[in-house]
Coordinates of C-alpha atoms and ligand atoms in Angstrom, one line a residue:
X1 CA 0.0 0.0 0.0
X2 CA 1.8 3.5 -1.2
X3 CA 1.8 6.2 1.7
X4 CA 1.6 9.7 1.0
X5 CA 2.0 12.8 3.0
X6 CA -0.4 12.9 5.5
X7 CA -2.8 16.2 6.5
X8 CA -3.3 14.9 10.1
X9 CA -3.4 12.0 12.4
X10 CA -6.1 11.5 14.5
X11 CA -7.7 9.0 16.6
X12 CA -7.4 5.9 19.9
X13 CA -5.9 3.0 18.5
X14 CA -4.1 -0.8 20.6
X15 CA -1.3 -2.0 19.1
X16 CA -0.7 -6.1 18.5
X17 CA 0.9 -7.8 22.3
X18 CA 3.9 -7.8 23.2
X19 CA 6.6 -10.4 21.0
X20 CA 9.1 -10.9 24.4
X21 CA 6.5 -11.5 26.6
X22 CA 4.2 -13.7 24.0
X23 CA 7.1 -16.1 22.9
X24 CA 8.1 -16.4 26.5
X25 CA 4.3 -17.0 27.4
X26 CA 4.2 -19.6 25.2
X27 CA 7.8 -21.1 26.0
X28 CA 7.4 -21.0 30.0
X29 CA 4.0 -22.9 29.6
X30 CA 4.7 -25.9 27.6
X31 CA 7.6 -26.5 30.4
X32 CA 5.2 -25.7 33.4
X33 CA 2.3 -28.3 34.5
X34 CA -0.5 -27.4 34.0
X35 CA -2.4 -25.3 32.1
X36 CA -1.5 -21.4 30.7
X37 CA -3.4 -19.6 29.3
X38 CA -2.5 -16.2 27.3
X39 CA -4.7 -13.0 25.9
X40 CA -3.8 -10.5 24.1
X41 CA -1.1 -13.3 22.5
X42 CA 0.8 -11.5 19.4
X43 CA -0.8 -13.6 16.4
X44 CA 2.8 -12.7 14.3
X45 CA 4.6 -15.0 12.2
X46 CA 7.7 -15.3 14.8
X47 CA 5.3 -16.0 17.6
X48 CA 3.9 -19.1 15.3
X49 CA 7.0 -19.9 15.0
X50 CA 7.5 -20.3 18.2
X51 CA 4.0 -22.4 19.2
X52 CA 4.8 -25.0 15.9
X53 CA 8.1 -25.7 17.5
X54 CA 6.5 -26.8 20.8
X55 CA 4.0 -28.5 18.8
X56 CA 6.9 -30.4 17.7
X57 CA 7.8 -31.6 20.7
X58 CA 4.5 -33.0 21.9
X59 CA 2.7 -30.2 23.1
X60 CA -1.3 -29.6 23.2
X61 CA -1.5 -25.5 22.4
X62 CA -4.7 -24.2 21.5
X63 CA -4.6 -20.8 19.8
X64 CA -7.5 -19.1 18.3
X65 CA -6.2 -15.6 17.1
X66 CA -4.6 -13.5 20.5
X67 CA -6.1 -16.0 22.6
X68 CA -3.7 -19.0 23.4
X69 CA -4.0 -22.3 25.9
X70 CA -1.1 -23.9 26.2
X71 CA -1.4 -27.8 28.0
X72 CA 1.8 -27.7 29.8
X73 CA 4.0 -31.1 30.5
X74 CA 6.5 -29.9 32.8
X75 CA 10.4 -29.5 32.6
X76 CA 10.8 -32.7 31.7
X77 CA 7.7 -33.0 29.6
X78 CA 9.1 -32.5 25.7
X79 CA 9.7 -35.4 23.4
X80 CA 12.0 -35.1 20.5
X81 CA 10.4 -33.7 17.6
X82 CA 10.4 -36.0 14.0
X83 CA 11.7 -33.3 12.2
X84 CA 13.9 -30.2 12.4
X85 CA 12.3 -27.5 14.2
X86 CA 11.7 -24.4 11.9
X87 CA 12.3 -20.9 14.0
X88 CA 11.5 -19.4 10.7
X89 CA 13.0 -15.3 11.2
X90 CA 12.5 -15.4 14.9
X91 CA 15.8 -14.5 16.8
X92 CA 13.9 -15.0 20.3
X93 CA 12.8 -18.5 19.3
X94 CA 16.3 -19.6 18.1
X95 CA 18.2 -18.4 20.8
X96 CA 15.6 -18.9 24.0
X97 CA 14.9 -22.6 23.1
X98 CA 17.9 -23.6 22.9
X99 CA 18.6 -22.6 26.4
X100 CA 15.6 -25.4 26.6
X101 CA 16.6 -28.1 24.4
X102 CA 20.2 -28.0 25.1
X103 CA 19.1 -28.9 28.9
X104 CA 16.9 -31.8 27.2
X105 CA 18.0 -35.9 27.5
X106 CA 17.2 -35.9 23.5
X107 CA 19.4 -34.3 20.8
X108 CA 16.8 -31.8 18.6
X109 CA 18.1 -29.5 15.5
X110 CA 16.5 -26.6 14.4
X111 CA 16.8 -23.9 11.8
X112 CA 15.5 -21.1 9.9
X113 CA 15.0 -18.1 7.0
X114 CA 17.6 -17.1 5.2
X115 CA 18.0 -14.2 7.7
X116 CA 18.3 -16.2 10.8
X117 CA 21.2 -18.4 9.1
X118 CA 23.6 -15.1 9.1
X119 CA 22.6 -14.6 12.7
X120 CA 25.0 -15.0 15.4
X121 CA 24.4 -17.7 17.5
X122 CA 28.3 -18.3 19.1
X123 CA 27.2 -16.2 21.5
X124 CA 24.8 -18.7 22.8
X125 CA 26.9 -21.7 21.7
X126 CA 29.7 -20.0 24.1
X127 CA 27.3 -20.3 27.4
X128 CA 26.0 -23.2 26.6
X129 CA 29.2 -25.3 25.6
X130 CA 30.6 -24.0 29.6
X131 CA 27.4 -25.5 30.6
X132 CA 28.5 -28.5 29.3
X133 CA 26.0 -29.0 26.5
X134 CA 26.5 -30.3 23.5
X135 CA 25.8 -27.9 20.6
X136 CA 27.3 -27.3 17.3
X137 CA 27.0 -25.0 14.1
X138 CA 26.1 -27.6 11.6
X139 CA 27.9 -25.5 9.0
X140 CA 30.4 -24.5 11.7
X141 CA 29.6 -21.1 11.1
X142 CA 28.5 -19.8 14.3
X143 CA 24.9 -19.5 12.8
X144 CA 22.0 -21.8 12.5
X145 CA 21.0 -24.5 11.4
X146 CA 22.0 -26.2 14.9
X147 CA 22.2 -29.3 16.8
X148 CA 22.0 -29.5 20.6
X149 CA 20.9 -31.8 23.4
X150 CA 21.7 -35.1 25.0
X151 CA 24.1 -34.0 28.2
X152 CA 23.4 -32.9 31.6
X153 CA 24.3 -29.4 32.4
X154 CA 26.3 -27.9 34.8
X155 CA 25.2 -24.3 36.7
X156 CA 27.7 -21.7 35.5
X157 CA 28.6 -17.6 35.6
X158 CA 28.7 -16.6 32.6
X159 CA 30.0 -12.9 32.4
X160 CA 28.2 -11.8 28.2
X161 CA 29.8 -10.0 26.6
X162 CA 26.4 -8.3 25.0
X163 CA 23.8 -7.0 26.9
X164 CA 21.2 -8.9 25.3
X165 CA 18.1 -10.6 27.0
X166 CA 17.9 -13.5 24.9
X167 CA 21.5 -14.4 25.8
X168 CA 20.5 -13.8 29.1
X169 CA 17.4 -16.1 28.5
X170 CA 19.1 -18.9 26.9
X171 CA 21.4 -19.3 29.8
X172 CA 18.6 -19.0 32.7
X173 CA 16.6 -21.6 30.7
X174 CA 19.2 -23.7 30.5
X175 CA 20.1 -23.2 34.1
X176 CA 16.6 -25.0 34.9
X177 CA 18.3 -28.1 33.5
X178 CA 20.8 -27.8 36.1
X179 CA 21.7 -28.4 39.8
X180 CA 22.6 -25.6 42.2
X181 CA 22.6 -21.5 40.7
X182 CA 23.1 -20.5 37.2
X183 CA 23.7 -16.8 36.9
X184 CA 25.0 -14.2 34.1
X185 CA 26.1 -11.2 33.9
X186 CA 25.5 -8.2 31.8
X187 CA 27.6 -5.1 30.7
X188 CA 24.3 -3.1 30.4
X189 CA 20.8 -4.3 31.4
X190 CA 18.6 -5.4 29.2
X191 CA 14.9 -6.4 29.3
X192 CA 13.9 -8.3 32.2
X193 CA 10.4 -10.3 31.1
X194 CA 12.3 -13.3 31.8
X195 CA 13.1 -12.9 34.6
X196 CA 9.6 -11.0 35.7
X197 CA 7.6 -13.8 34.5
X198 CA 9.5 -17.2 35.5
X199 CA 9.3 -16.1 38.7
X200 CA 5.2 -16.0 38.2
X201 CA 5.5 -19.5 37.1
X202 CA 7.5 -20.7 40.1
X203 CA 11.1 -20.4 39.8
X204 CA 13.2 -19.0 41.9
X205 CA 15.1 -16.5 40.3
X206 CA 16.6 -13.5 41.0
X207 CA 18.1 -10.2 39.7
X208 CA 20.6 -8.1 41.4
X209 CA 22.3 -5.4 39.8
X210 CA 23.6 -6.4 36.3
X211 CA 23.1 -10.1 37.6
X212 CA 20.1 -12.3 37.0
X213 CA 20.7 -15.5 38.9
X214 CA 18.6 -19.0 38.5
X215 CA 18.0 -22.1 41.2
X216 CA 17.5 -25.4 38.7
X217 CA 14.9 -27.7 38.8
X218 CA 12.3 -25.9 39.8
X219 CA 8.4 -27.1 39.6
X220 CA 6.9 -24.8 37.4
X221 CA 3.1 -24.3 37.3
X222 CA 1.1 -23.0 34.5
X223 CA -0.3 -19.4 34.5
X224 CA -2.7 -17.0 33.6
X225 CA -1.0 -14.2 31.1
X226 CA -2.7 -10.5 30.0
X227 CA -0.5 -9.8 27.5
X228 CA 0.1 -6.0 27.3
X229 CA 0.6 -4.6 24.0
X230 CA 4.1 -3.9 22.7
X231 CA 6.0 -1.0 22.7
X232 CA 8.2 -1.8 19.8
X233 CA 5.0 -2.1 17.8
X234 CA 3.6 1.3 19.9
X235 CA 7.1 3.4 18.7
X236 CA 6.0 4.0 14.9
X237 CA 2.8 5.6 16.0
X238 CA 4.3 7.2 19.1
X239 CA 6.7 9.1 15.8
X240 CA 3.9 9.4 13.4
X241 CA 2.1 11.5 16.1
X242 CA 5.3 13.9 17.1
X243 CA 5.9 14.0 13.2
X244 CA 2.8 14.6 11.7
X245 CA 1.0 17.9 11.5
X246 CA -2.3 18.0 13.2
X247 CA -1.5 15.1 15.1
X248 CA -3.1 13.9 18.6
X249 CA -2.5 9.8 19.0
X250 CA -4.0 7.9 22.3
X251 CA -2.0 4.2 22.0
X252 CA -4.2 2.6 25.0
X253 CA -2.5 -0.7 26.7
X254 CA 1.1 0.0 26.4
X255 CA 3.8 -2.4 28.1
X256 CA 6.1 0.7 29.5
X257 CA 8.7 -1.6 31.4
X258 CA 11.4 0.2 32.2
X259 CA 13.8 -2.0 30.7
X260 CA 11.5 -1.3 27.1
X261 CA 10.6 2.3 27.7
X262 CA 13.6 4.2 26.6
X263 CA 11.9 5.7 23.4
X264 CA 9.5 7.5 25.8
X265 CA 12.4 9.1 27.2
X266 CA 14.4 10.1 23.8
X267 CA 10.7 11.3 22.4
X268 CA 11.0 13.6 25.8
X269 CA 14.6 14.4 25.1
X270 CA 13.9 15.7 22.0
X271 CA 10.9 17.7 23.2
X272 CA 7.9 15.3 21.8
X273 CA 4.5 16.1 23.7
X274 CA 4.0 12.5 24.9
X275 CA 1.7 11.8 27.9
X276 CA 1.5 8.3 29.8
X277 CA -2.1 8.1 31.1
X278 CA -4.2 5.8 33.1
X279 CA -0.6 3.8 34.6
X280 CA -1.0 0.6 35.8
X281 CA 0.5 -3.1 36.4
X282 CA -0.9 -6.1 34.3
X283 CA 0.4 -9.7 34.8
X284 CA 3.7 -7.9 36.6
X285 CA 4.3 -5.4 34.1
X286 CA 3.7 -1.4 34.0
X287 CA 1.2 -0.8 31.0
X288 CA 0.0 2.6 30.8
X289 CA -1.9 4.2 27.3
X290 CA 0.1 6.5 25.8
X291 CA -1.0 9.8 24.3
X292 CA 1.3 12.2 21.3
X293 CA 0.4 15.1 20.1
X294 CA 2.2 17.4 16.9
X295 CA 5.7 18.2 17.8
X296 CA 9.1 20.6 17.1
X297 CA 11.9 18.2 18.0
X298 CA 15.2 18.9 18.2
X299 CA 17.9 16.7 18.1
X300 CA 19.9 14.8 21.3
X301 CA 22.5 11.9 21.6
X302 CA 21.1 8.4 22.3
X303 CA 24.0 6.8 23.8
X304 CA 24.8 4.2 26.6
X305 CA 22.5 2.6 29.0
X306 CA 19.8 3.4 27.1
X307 CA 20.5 1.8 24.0
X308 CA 19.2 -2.0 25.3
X309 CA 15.7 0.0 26.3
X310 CA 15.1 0.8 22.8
X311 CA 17.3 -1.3 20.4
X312 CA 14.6 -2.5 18.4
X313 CA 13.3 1.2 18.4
X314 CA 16.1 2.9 16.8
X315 CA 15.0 2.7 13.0
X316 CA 12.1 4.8 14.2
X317 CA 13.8 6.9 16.3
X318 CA 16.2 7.7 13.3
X319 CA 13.0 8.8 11.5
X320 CA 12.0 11.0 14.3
X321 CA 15.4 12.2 14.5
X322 CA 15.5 13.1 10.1
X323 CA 12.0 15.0 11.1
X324 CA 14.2 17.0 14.1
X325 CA 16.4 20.2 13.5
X326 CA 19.8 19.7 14.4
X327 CA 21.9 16.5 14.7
X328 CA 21.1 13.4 16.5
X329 CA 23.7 11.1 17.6
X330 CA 23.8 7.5 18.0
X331 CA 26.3 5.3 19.7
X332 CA 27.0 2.0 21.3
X333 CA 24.3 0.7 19.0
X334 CA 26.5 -1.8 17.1
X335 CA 23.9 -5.0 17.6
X336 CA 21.7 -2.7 15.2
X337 CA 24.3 -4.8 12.6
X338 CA 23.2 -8.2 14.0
X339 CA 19.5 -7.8 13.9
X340 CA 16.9 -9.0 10.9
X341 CA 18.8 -7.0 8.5
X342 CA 21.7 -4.8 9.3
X343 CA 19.7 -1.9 10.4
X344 CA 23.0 0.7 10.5
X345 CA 23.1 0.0 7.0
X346 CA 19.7 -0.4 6.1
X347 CA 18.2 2.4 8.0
X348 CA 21.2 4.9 6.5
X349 CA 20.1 3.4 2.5
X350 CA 16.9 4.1 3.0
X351 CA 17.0 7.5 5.1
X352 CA 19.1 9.0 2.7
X353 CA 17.2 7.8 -0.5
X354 CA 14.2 10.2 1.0
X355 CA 16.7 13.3 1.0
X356 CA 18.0 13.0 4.7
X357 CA 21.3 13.7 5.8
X358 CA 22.5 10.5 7.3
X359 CA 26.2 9.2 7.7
X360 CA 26.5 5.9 9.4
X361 CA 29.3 5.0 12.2
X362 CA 30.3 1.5 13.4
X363 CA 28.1 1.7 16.4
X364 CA 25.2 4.2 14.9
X365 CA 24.7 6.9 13.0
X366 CA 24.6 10.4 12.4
X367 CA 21.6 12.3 11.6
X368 CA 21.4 16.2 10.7
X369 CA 17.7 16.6 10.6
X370 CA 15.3 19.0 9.2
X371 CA 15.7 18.7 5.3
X372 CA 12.5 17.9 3.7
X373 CA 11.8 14.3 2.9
X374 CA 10.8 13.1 -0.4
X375 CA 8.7 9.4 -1.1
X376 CA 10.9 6.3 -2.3
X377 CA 10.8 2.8 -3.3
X378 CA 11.9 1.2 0.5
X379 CA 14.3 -1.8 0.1
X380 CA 13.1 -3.5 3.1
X381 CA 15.9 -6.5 2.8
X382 CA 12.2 -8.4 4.3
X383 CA 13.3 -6.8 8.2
X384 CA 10.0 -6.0 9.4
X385 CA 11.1 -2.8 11.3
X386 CA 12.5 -1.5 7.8
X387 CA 8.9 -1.6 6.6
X388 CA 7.0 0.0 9.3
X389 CA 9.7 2.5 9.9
X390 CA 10.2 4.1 6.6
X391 CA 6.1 3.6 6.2
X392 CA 5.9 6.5 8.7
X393 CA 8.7 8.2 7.1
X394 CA 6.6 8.7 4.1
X395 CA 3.7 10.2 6.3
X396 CA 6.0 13.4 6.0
X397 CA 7.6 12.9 2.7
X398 CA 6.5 14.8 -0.4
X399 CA 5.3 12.3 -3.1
X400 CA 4.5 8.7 -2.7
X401 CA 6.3 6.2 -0.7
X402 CA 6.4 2.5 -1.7
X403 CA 7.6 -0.8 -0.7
X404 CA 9.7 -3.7 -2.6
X405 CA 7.8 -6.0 0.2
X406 CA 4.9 -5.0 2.8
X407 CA 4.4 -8.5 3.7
X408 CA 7.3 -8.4 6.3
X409 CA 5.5 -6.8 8.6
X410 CA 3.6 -9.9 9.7
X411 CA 6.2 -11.0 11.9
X412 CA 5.4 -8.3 14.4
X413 CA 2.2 -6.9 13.2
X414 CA 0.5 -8.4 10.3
X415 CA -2.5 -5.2 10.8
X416 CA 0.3 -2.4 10.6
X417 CA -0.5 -1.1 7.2
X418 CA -4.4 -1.2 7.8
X419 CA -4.5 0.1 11.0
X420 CA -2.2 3.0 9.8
X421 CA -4.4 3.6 6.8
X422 CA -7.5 3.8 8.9
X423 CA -5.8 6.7 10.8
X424 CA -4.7 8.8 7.9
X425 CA -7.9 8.2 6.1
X426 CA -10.0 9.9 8.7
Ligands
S3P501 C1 14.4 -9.8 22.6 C2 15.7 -9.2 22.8 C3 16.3 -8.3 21.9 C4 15.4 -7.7 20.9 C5 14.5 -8.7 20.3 C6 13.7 -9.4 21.3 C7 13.8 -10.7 23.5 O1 17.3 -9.0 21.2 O2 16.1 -7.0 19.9 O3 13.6 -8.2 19.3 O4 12.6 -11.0 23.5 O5 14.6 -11.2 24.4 P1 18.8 -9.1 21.8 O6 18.8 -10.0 23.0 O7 19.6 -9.7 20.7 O8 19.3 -7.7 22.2

C-alpha cells in the first residue's frame, strides 16, 4: 500500500501484544504443568513460530487468534520432535529454546530463514558449551542450522559479553536443567520479562544489579498471562504522532517496562508532547496508554544505558530524529548490525534515499535533521522494522512512498498497514 503525506493524524488505536513477553508466554508454559493460558497473544509469524516448535515436541496449544492455551507437560515433559524445528525469522525463538533443548536428554536440530542463518548464534553456543552442552553449528559457522541436546548441564557464571536478553534467556533456561545456581552477567541491562515472568510460574530466580541469577529444577506451574501490548510495535505511532502535523494519538495498553521504555524518554529528550495516562500493572508489568500530540523536535545523543531500552526502536527513532532540527547522535548501538537486517546499513540506504542527511558510524549513525523528505521505493531486505519505519517516514515525505515488500511486517504486526491507513484516512 503507497503512503503519501499525511494532513493529520487522529484517533485511539491498541497495538498487537507484546513479542518478548508472547514467545516467553508460550515457552514458559509448555515446560510448566498445568495449564497457561494467554490474551492479548501476538498472532505474528515469529510467535507461530514459536508455538509449531512446541508442537513439535509434543505439546497440546490451542490458539485461536490473540487468545492461546497452552497444556503444559512440565520440565521434563518435551519429546524429540520428528523433524527439524523451523524458527523461521524469529531471533527469540532460536536463541531462547535452545537454552531449553540443550538442557533436554534428547538431541533436537533446528533452523531457519535465510536471515536467521547469518545470525550470530556463538554467543549462545559459548554459554552453553561451559554448561556443558552439546551444541554445534552444523555448518560451523556460528549460525543456525544447529544441533543441541543429550548432556546434563552444569550451573555456571557466565559474564556476556552483550547485553542482550535473549542471551541472558538462553542461559537462565538452561540453568533449569541444572543443579545448584546458574547466573549471568550483563555489561548493560537489558529487558527483564524473563526474569519477571519465571518467577510468576514458580522459579526462583533473582536479579541483582547487572546479575540475574537461576535455582535449577524448579516445579513450574502454568499461569494466567494478560498480555500488554508492545512497545516496539507502539514506537511507529508514538513518531507518526510527534511527526505529523495536526497530530493527537491515544496508544491505549502499552507495556512501558522500564527496561523497554527508553523511546518514551528520547521522544522527551527531544521535546515530543507524549503523555502516559491511566498507569497501571498487568500480569507484573507497567502498561499505561500512551498519548502524542504534533511536535518541534530537536535533536539529542542516544548513547549508553539506554540503547538496550530501545534497540529495536532505533530505526524509528532515526525517522523521528530526520524530522528534528539539528543532529542526533547514535552510539554503542552496534547490535543494530546483527539484527533482521543490518539496520545501521539499512536504515542509513533508505533514510538517505528520501533526501535526509545520514552518515552511518560502526556503532550508529549520524543524523542532521530537518531537510525535507521526499517518497521512495523502500528496500526492506524483508526486516520488518525496515517496513513500518520508513512507512511513517513517508507520512512526512512529499510524493508517494512504496515498498519492494509489505508483507514483512507480519512478523510483528500483520495489521500495521491497515491500522495506519484507517488513521490517515480519517
Ligand atoms: C528480545 C531481545 C532483543 C530484541 C528482540 C527481542 C527478547 O534482542 O532485539 O527483538 O525478546 O529477548 P537481543 O537479545 O539480541 O538484544
Amino acid at each position: 500500500m503507497p503512503i503519501n503525506k499525511a494532513k493529520s493524524l487522529k484517533g485511539e488505536i491498541t497495538v498487537p501484544g507484546d513479542k518478548s513477553i508472547s514467545h516467553r508466554g508460550v515457552m514458559f508454559g509448555a515446560i510448566s504443568d498445568g495449564i497457561t493460558e494467554l490474551t492479548g497473544f501476538l498472532d505474528g509469524a515469529d510467535c507461530r513460530s514459536t508455538i509449531g516448535c512446541f508442537r513439535a515436541m509434543g505439546i497440546d496449544i490451542k490458539q485461536d487468534a490473540d487468545h492461546v492455551i497452552i497444556h503444559g507437560k512440565g520440565l521434563n515433559g518435551l519429546s524429540a520432535s520428528s523433524e527439524m524445528l523451523d524458527v523461521g525469522n524469529s531471533g527469540t525463538t532460536t536463541r531462547l529454546i535452545s537454552g531449553i533443548l540443550a538442557g533436554q536428554s534428547f538431541i533436537s536440530t533446528l533452523n531457519g530463514d535465510e536471515s536467521i542463518q547469518k545470525r550470530p548464534m556463538d554467543r549462545i553456543i559459548t554459554p552453553l558449551s561451559q554448561m556443558g552442552a552439546h551444541i554445534r553449528s552444523l555448518r560451523e559457522n556460528g549460525c543456525a542450522p544447529l544441533e543441541m541436546g543429550g548432556t546434563q548441564l552444569k550451573a555456571i557464571h557466565y559474564d556476556s559479553p552483550v547485553a542482550s536478553a535473549q542471551v541472558k534467556s538462553c542461559v537462565l533456561l538452561a540453568g533449569l536443567y541444572a543443579d545448584g545456581i546458574t547466573s549471568v552477567t550483563e555489561p548493560v541491562a537489558s529487558r527483564n520479562h524473563t526474569e519477571l515472568m519465571l518467577s510468576g510460574f514458580g522459579a526462583d530466580i533473582k536479579s541483582e544489579g547487572l546479575t540475574a541469577s537461576i535455582v535449577g529444577r524448579p516445579n513450574l506451574v502454568g499461569q494466567k498471562i494478560e498480555v500488554p501490548g508492545d512497545i516496539s510495535s507502539a514506537a511507529y505511532f508514538i513518531v507518526a504522532g510527534l511527526i505529523c502535523p495536526n497530530a493527537d494519538l491515544l496508544i491505549k495498553n502499552v507495556n512501558t517496562n522500564p527496561t523497554r521504555a527508553g523511546i518514551i524518554k528520547i521522544a522527551k529528550d527531544m521535546g515530543g508532547n507524549i503523555e502516559l495516562l491511566n498507569e497501571r500493572v498487568v500480569s507484573g508489568e507497567p502498561v499505561a496508554d500512551i498519548q502524542v500530540r504534533t511536535s518541534e523536535l530537536h535533536g539529542c545523543e542516544v548513547s549508553g544505558e539506554i540503547i538496550p531500552t530501545l534497540i529495536d526502536e532505533l530505526p524509528v527513532i532515526a525517522v523521528m530524529a530526520a524530522c528534528a532540527s539539528g543532529t542526533t547522535t547514535i552510539k554503542d548501538a552496534a547490535e543494530l548490525k546483527v539484527k533482521e537486517s543490518d539496520r545501521i546499513a539499512t536504515v542509513t540506504e533508505n533514510l538517505s534515499n528520501m533526501g535526509c542527511d545520514i552518515t552511518p558510524t560502526d556503532d550508529g549513525m549520524i543524523i542532521n535533521g530537518g531537510k525535507e523528505l521526499h517518497g521512495t521505493t523502500v528496500n526492506t531486505y524483508l526486516d520488518h522494522r525496515i517496513a513500518m519505519s520508513f512507512a511513517i517516514a513517508g507520512l512526512v515525505a512529499n510524493g508517494e512512498t512504496t515498498f519492494d515488500n509489505e508483507a514483512c511486517c507480519c512478523i510483528s504486526y500483520p495489521d500495521f498497514f491497515k491500522t495506519l491507513n484507517n488513521l490517515t484516512n480519517k
